[in-house]
CSV table of C-alpha atoms in Angstrom, one decimal:
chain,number,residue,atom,x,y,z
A,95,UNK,CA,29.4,5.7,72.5
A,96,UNK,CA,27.3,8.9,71.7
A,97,UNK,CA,24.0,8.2,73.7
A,98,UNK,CA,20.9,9.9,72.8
A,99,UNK,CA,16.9,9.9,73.5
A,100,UNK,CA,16.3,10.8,69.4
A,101,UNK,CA,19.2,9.8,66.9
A,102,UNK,CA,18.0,11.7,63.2
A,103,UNK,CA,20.5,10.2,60.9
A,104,UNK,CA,20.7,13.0,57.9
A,105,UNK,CA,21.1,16.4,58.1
A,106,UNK,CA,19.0,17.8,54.9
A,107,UNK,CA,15.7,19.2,54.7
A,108,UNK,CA,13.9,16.4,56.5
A,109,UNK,CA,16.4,16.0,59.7
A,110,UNK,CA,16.9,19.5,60.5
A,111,UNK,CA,12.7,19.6,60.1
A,112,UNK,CA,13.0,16.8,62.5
A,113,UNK,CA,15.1,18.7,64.5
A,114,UNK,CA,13.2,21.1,65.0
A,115,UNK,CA,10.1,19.3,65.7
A,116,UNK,CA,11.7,17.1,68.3
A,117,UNK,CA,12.7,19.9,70.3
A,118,UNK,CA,9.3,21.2,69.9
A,119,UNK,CA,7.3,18.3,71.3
A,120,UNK,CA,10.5,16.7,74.1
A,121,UNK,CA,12.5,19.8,75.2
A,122,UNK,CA,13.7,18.1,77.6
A,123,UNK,CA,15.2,14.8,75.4
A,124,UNK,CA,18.7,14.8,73.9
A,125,UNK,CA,18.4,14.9,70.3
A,126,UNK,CA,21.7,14.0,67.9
A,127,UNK,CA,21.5,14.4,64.0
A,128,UNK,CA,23.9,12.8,62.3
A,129,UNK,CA,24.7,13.8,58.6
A,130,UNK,CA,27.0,12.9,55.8
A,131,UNK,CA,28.4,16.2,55.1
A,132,UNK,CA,29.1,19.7,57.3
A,133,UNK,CA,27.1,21.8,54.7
A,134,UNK,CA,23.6,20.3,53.0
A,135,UNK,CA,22.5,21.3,49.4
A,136,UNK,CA,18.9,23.2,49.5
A,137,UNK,CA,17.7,20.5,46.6
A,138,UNK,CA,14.7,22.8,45.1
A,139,UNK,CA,17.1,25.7,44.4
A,140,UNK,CA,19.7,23.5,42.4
A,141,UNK,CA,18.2,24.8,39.3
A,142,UNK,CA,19.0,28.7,40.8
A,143,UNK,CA,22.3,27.7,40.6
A,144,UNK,CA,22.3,28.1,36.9
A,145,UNK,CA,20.3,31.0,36.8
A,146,UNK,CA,20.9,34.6,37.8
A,147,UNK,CA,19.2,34.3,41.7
A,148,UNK,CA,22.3,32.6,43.4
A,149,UNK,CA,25.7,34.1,42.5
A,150,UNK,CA,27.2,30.9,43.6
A,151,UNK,CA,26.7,27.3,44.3
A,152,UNK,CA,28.0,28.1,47.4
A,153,UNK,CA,24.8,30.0,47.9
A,154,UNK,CA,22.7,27.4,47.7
A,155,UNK,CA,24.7,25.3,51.0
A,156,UNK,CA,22.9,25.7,54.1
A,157,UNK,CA,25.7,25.1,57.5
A,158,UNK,CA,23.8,22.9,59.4
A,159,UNK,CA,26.3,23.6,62.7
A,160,UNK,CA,24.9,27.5,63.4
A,161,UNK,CA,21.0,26.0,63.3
A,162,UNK,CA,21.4,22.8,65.0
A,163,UNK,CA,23.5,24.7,68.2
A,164,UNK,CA,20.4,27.4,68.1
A,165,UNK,CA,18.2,24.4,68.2
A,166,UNK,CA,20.0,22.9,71.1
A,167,UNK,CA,20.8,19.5,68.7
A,168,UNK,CA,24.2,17.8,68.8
A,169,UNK,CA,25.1,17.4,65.4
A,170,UNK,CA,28.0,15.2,64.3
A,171,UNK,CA,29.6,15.0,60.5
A,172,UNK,CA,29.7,10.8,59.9
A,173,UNK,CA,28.2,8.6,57.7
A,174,UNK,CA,25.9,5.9,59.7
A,175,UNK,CA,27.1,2.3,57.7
A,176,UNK,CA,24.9,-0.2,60.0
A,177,UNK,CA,22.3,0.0,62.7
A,178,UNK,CA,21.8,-2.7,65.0
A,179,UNK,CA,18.1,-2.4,65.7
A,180,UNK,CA,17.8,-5.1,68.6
A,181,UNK,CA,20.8,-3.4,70.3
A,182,UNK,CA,19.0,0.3,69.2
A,183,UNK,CA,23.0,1.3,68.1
A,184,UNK,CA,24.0,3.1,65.1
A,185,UNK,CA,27.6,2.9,63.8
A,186,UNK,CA,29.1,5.8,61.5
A,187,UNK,CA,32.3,5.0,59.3
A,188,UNK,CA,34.4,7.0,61.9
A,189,UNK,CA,33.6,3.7,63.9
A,190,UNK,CA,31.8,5.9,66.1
A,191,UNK,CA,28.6,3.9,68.0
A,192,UNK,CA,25.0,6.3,68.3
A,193,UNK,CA,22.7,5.1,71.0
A,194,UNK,CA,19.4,6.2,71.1
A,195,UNK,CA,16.1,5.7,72.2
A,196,UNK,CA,14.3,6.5,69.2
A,197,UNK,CA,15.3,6.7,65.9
A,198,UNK,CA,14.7,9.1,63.2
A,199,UNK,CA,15.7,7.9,59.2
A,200,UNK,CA,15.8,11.4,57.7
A,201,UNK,CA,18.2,10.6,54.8
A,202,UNK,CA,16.4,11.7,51.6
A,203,UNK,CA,16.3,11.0,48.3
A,204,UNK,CA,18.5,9.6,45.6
A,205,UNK,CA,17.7,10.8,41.7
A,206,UNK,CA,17.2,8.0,39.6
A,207,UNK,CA,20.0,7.9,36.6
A,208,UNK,CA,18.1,7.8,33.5
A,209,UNK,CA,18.6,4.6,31.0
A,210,UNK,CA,18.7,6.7,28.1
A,211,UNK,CA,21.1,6.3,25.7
A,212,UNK,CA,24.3,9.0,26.0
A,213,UNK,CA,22.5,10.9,28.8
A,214,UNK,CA,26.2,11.1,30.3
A,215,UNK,CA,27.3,12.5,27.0
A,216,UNK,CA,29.6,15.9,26.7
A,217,UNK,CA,27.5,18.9,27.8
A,218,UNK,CA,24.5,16.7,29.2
A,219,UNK,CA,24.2,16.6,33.1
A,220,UNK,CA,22.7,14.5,35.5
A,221,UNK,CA,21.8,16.3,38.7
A,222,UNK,CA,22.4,14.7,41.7
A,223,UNK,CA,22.3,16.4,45.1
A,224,UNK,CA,25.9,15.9,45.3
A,225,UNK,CA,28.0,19.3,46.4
A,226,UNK,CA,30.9,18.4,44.8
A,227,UNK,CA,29.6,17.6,41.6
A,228,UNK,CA,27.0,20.5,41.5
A,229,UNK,CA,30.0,22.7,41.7
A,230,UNK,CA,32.1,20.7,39.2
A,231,UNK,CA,29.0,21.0,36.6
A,232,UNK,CA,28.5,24.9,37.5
A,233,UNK,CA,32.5,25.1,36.6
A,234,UNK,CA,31.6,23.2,33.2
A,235,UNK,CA,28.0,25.3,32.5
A,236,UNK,CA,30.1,28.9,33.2
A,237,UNK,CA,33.3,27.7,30.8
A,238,UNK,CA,30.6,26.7,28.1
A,239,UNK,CA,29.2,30.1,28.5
A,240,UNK,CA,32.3,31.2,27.6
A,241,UNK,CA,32.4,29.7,24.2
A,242,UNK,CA,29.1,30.5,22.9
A,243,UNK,CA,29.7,32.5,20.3
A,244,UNK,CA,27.7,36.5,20.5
């Protein structure tokens, strides 16, 4: 088991924040974030994706691993899939066990899908902060610029 004084489960925004502001206030406390994914998605510069300020969607991917070793934060790629509050243990689908002393819920948010009709339709996108499918729909958005007629 991975013991720690402050477990942060998710790695975006928010945990690295919390990160950061646990080793502010306890230097001296182990801290361990826990995230879903080795890179994180900056969510308010999706849109720049599409535009002309980030080449890339690869731009817009922050590696958590180069801030959270300048930080002095153990960071391990796992998905948490049940905490046993009474026991203060988190388990990751790597069956992996996180102790901690306290515990830090930094996992974000979810976009609501839309019940509108054919919102899923050819061309339309839904924008989850989902890597994988932000650079699937960039793929789909660059070949449809490519058959817009001039």
């Amino acid at each position: 088991m991975i013991e720690s004084d402050i477990l942060i489960i998710g790695g975006g925004p928010a945990g690295m924040v919390a990160s950061a502001t646990s080793r502010q206030y306890y230097p001296d406390k182990k801290v361990v974030v826990v995230k879903k994914f080795e890179k994180s998605l900056v969510p308010c510069r999706i849109p720049y994706v599409f535009g002309t300020m980030l080449d890339s969607p690869h731009d817009d991917m922050i590696p958590c691993g180069d801030m959270a070793a300048k930080m002095g934060v153990e960071l391990h790629e796992d998905e948490i899939v049940d905490i046993d509050f009474s026991s203060k243990k988190a388990i990751g689908k790597s069956g992996e066990a996180y102790g901690y002393d306290k515990l830090i819920l930094a996992t974000g948010s979810v976009p609501k899908e839309p019940k509108i009709e054919n919102y899923d339709a050819e061309g339309v996108f839904f924008v989850p902060k989902n890597p994988d499918y932000i650079l699937k729909m960039h793929a789909k958005v660059e070949e449809m610029k490519t058959q817009i007629p001039k």
